[in-house]
XYZ file of C-alpha atoms in Angstrom:
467
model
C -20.118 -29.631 -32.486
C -17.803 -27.213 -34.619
C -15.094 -25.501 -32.544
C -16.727 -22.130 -32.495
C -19.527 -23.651 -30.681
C -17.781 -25.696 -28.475
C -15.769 -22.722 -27.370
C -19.122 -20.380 -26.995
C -20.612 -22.998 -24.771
C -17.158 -23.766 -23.000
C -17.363 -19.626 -22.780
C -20.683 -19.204 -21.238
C -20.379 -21.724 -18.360
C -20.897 -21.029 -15.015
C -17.762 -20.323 -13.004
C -17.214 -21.455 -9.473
C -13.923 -19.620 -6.848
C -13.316 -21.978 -3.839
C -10.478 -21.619 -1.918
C -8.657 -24.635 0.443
C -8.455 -23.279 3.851
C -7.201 -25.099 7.240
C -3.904 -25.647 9.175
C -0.581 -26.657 8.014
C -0.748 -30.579 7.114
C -4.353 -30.852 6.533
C -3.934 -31.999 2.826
C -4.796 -28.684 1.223
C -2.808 -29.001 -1.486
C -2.685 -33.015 -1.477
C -6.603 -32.555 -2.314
C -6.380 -29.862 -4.766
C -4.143 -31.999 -6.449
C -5.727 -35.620 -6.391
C -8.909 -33.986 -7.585
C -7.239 -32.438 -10.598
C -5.392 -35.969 -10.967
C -8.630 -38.055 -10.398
C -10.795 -35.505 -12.773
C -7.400 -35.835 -15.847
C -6.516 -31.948 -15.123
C -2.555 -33.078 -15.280
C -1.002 -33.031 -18.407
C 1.741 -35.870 -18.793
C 4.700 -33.232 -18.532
C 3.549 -31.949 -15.133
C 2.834 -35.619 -14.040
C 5.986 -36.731 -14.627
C 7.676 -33.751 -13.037
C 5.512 -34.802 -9.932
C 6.944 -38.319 -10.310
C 10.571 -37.294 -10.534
C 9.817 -34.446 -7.551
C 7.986 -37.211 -5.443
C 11.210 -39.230 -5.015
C 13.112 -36.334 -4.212
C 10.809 -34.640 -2.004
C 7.148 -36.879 -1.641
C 6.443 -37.281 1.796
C 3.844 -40.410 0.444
C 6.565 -42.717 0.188
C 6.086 -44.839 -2.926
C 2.919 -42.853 -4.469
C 3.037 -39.739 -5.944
C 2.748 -36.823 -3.737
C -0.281 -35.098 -5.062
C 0.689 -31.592 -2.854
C 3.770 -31.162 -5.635
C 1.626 -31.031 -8.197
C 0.485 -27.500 -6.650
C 2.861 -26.114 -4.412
C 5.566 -24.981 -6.585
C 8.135 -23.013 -5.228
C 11.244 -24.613 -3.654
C 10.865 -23.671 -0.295
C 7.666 -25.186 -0.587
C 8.532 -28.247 -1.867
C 11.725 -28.809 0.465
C 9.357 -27.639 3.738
C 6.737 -29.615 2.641
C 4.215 -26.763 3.149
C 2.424 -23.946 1.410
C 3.612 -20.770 1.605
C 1.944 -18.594 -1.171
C -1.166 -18.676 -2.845
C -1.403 -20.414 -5.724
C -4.092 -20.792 -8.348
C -5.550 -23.545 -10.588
C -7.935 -23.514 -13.369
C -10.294 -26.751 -14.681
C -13.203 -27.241 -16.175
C -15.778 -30.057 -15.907
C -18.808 -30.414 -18.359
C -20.566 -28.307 -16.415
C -18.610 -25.088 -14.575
C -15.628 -23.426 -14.597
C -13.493 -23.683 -11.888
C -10.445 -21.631 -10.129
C -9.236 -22.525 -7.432
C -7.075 -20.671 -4.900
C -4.331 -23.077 -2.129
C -3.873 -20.820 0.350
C -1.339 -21.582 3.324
C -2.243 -22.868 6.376
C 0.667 -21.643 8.714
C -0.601 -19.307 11.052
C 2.344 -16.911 9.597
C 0.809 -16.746 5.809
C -2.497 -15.897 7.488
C -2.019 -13.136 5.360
C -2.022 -14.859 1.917
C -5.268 -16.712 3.189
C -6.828 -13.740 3.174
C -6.007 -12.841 -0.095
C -7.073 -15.724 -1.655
C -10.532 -16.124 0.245
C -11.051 -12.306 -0.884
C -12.661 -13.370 -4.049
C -13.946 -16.687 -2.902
C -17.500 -17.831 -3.309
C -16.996 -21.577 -1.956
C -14.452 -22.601 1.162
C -13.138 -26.065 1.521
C -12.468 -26.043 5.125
C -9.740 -29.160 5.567
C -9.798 -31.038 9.000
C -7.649 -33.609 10.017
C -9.661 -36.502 11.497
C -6.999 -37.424 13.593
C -6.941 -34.098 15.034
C -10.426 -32.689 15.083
C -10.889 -28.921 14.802
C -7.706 -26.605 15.347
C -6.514 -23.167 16.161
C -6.361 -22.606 12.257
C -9.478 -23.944 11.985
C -11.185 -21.427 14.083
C -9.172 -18.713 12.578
C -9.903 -19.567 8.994
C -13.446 -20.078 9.653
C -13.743 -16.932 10.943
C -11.788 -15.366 8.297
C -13.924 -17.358 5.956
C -17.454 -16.022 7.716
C -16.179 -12.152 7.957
C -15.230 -12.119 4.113
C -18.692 -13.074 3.588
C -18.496 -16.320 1.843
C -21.585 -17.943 2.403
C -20.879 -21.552 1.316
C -18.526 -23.766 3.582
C -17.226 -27.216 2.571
C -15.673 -29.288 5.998
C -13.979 -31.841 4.573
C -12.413 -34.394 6.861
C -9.424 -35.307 5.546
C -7.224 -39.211 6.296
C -10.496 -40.870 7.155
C -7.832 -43.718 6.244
C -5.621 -42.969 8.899
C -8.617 -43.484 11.302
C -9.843 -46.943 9.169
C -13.137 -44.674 8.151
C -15.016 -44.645 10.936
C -18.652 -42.718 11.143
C -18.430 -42.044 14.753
C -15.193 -39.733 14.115
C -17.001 -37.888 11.367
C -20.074 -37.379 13.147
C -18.033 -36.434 16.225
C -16.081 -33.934 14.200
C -19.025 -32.582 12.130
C -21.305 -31.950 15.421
C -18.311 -30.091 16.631
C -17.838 -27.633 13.813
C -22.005 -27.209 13.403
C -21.404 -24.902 16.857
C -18.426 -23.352 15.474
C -20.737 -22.720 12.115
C -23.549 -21.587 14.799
C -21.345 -19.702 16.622
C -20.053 -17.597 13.406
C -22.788 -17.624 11.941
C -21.946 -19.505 8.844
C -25.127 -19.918 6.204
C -24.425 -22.696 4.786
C -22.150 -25.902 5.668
C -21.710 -28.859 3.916
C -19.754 -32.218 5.529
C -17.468 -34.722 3.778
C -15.442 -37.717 4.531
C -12.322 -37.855 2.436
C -8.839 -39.489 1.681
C -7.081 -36.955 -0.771
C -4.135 -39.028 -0.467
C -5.851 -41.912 -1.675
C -8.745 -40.157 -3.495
C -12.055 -41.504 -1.122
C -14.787 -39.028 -2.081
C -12.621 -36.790 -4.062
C -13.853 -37.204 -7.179
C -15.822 -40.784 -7.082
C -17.822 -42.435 -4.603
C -15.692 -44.083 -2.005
C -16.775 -47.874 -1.244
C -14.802 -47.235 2.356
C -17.589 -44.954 3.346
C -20.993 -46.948 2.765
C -22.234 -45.002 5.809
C -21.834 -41.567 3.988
C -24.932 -41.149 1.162
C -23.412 -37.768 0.017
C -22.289 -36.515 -3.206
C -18.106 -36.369 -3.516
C -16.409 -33.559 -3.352
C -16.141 -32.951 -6.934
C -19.735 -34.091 -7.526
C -20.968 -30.931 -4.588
C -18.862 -28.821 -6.783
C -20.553 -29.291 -9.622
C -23.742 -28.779 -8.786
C -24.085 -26.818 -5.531
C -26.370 -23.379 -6.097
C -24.221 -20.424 -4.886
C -26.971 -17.815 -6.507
C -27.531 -15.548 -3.800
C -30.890 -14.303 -3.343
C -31.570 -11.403 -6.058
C -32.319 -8.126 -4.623
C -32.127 -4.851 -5.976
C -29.070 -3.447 -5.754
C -28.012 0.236 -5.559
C -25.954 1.529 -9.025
C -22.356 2.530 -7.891
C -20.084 3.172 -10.653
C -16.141 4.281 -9.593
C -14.855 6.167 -11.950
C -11.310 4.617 -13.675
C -10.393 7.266 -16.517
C -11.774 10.004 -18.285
C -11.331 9.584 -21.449
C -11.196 13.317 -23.348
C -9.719 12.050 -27.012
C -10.829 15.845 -28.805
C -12.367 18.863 -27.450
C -16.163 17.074 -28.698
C -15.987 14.189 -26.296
C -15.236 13.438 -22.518
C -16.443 10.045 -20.897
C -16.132 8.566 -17.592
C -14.902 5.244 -17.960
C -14.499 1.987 -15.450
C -16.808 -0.947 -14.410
C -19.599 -1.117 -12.828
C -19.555 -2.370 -9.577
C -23.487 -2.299 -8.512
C -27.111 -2.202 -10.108
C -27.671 -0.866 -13.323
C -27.876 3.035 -15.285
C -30.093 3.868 -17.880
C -29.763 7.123 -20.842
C -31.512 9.717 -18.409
C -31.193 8.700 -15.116
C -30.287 11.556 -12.529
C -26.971 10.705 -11.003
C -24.388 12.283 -8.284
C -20.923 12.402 -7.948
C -19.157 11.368 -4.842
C -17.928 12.896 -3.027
C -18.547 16.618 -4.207
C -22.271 15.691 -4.314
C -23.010 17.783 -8.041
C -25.659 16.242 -9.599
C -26.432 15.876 -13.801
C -27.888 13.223 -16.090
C -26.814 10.294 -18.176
C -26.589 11.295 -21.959
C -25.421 8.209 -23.571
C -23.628 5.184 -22.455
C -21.080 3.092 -24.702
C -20.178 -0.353 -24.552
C -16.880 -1.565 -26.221
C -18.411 -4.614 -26.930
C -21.394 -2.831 -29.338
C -18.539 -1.147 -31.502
C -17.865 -2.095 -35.118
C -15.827 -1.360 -37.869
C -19.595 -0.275 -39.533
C -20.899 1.527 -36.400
C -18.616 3.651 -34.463
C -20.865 5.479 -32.764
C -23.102 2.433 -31.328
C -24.533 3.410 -27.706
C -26.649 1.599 -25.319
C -29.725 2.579 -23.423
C -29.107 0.596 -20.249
C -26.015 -1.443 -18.475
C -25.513 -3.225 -15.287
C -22.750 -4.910 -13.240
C -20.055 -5.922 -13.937
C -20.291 -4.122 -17.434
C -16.985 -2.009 -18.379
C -18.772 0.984 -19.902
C -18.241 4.900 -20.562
C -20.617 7.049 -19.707
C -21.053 10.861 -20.914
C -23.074 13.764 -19.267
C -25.364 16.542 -20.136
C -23.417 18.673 -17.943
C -20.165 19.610 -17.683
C -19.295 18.586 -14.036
C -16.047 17.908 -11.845
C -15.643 14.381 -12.471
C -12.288 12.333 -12.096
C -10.834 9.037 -11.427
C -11.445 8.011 -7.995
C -14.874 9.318 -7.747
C -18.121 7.493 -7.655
C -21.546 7.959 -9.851
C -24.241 6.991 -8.295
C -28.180 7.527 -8.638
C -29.494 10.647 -7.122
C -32.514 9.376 -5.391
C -30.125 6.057 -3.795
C -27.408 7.997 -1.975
C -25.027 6.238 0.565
C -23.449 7.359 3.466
C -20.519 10.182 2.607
C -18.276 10.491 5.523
C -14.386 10.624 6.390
C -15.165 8.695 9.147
C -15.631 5.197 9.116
C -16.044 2.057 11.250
C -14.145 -0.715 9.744
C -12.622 -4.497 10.331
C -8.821 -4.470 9.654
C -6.592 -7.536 9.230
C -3.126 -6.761 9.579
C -0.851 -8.068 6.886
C 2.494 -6.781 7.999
C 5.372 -7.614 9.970
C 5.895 -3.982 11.593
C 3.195 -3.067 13.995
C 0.173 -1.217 13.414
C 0.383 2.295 15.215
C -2.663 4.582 15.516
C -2.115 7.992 14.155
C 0.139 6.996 11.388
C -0.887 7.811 7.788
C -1.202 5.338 5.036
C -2.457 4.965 2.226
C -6.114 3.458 1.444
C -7.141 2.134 -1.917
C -10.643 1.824 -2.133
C -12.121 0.271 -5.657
C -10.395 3.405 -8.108
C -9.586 5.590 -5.132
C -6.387 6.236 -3.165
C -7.113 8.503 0.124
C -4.260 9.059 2.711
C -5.961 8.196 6.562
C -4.993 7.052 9.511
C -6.839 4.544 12.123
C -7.510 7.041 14.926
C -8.605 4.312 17.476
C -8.276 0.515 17.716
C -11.875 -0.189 19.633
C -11.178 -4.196 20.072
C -9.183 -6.966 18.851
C -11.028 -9.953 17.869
C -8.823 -13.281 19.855
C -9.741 -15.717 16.806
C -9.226 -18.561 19.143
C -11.771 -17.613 21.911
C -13.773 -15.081 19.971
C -13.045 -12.624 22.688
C -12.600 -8.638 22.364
C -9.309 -7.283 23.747
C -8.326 -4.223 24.061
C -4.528 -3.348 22.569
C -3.008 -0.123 21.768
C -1.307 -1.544 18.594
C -1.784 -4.740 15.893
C 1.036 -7.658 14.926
C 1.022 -9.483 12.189
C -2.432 -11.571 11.229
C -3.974 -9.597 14.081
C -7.694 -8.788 13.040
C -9.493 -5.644 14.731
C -12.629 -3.152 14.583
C -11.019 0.266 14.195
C -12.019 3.793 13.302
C -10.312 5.001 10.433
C -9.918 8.647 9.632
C -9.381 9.523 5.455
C -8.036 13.492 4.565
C -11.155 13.286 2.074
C -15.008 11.922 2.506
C -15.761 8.870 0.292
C -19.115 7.106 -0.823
C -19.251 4.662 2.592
C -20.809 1.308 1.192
C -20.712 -1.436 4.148
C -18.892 -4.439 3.048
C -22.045 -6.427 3.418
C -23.835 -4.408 1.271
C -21.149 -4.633 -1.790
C -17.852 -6.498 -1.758
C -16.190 -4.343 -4.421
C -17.102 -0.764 -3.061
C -16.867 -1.663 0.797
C -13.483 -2.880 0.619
C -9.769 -1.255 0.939
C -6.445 -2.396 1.328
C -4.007 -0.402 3.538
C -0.426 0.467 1.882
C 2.499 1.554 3.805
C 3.584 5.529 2.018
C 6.991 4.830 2.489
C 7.556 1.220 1.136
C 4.942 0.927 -0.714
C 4.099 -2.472 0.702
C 0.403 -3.813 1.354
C 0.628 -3.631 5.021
C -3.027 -4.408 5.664
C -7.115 -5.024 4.540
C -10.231 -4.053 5.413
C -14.077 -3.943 4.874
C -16.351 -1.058 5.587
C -18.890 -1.805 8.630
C -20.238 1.578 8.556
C -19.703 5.420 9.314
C -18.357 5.960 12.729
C -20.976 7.761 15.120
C -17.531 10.078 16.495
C -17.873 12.961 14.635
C -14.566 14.014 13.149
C -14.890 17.320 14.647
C -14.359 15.752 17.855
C -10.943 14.179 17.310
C -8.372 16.230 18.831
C -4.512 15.645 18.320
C -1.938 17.954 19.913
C 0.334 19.722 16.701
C 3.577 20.678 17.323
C 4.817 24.073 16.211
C 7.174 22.263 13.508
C 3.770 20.664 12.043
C 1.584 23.853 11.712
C 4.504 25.746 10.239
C 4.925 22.480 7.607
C 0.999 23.175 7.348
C 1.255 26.586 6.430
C 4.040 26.419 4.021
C 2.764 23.723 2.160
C -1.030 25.512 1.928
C 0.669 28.282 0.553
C 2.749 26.998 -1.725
C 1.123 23.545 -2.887
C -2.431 24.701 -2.918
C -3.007 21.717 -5.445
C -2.562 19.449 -2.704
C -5.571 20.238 -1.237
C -4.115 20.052 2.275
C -6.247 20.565 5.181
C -5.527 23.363 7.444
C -4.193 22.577 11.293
């Protein structure tokens, strides 16, 4: 095979996200890195590094501490744990694979999050000694409420517990009612040794009891194709591109379904309706055709599109097909996890990026707190750190409302604090709020409605609402 096709096929493989999930000690990052060991991932630079780092800071005694082959900051490495995310690529013969280490102290919930965000596969670590955690609740529900359908348990230092079948089958029966509980799809169970590589990446002859594929081998081959349904086209607009007064085109990707040359489609939020004239691809253009256009595209596909009609279109707004119209409301019903260390307070604006929008809103009302240990509702008048909670959130403007269910990429938002600028929080869409916004009532004081007024009459481009 010449290198051009050897990088076309190496370019068209499937690709695979799974993230490492469970508490601090597990072997998250011990297993991420025996299986890139075990599977020749490590070049013999980084190996040695690992070598020379292992006597300075292995916890494995003689071997080489696999977890320093990942974690590589040096708080990490002189704590012993992880602290941020980090990422891995590798490729077998038949997928693509990256693969996010995400902390597993309870106080980089936070980072968890963002690594399981664009997850399709969790590894769910357990300690056999230990059996099924605090973190282990937490991250499975985590896991189950970012809607990642496919969950690995794999029960790590079998060694430590001389490999016995009745701990894994005690441990797997108890996380099947956890899965039941959540409501987890599917859940897959393996006996491993990442420290020692049992079922990592070959066959372990210490487990004759388990018939399974190893961990690398489930990898490989597992089907995440989710059923195929029709989706609904939602396109957010990124730029308009106006290069001369004979062109202007809406450019960004598509995040849903698929637009053909003709189709009727509406712009969110202002609700104006018009027609697809042409729609370019980047990829069509050559140096001999300039002007090449396509009759139909569909997600993910980074296209421009053009109108018949001159209509109000800019960045931040969303295209979608006339006769498939979501909700359009202000109002909205969402799950929050909490990402800072200052308190969520109701009533205090932030900033909420949505796909290519950025809306200033506020969470009116905090209607429970989910207790990720019990399950349990509480109610609380404000949210800590790693706190995760069902609130109503309240934007200055209506956007298209997709539920996070329906589409990852249009029913998600993170929060960001208007001051510092910091991510401060995420959340997915559940739905529009059945409180009309007309009913919320907050007393103004006479320094805010003068504030109002001045700024409405001199900053009319702000678009501010009247008090």
């Amino acid at each position: 095979m010449d290198i051009i096709n050897y990088l076309k096929a190496h370019e068209n493989k499937d690709m695979l996200r799974f993230l490492t999930c469970g508490s601090v000690d597990d072997g998250k990052s011990t297993l991420i890195g025996r299986m890139l060991y075990d599977s020749k991932m490590i070049f013999d630079d980084q190996l040695a590094a690992a070598e020379g780092e292992s006597k300075k800071y292995g916890t494995t005694g003689e071997k080489i501490d696999m977890a320093l082959l990942v974690d590589g900051l040096q708080s990490e490495r002189e704590q012993g744990i992880t602290i941020d995310v980090a990422y891995r690529f590798f490729a077998t013969e038949n997928r693509k694979f990256i693969i996010a280490d995400t902390p597993g102290h309870e106080q980089y919930t936070r980072n968890m999050v963002t690594g399981a965000s664009t997850a399709d596969v969790a590894i769910i670590l357990i300690d056999a000694r230990k059996g099924i955690l605090t973190q282990t609740r937490r991250h499975s529900f985590i896991v189950n409420l970012l809607g990642i359908e496919h969950v690995i348990v794999a029960i790590n230092k079998m060694d430590l517990v001389d490999f016995s079948e009745d701990v894994f089958n005690e441990i797997s029966e108890a996380y099947g009612e956890l899965a039941d509980e959540l409501g987890i799809k599917n859940t897959y169970y393996i006996p491993v040794s990442a420290l020692d590589g049992d079922n990592v990446v070959d066959q372990s002859e210490n487990t004759p009891w388990y018939d399974g594929k190893p961990l690398l081998g489930l990898l490989d081959t597992m089907d995440i194709s989710k059923e195929p349904k029709a989706e609904n086209f939602r396109f957010p607009v990124q730029y308009v591109n106006r290069p001369n007064l004979d062109f202007r085109g809406f450019c960004g990707t598509i995040a849903a379904g698929s637009v053909k040359v003709g189709d009727e489609i509406t712009v969110l939020p202002s609700g104006k309706s018009t027609t697809v004239k042409s729609i370019i691809n980047a990829g069509d253009i050559t140096e001999d055709n300039r002007e090449a256009t396509t009759n139909e595209a569909y997600a993910p596909m980074a296209i421009t599109i053009t109108t018949e009609d001159e209509v109000d279109i800019s960045r931040g707004d969303m295209l979608v097909h006339t006769e498939s119209l979501p909700a359009v409301s202000n109002n909205l019903k969402v799950m929050l996890v909490w990402m800072d260390e200052t308190p969520m307070t109701t009533g205090k604006s932030y900033d909420i990026k949505r796909a290519t929008s950025v809306v200033s809103g506020s969470f009116e009302h905090i209607n429970y707190k989910v207790d990720v240990n019990t399950y349990e509702r509480e109610e609380v008048s404000t949210l800590e750190l790693n706190d995760i909670a069902s609130c109503r959130m309240v934007l200055t403007r209506p956007i298209a409302a997709d539920a996070y269910t329906d589409n990852r990429l249009t029913g998600s938002f993170i929060v960001v604090d208007r001051i510092t600028n910091n991510t401060v929080g995420a959340g997915m869409i559940l739905g529009v709020s059945r409180r009309n916004t007309e009913a919320i009532t907050k007393e103004y004081s006479d320094a805010e409605k003068e504030l109002n007024a001045y700024v409405r009459k001199h900053f009319p481009e702000w678009d501010c609402k009247a008090i």
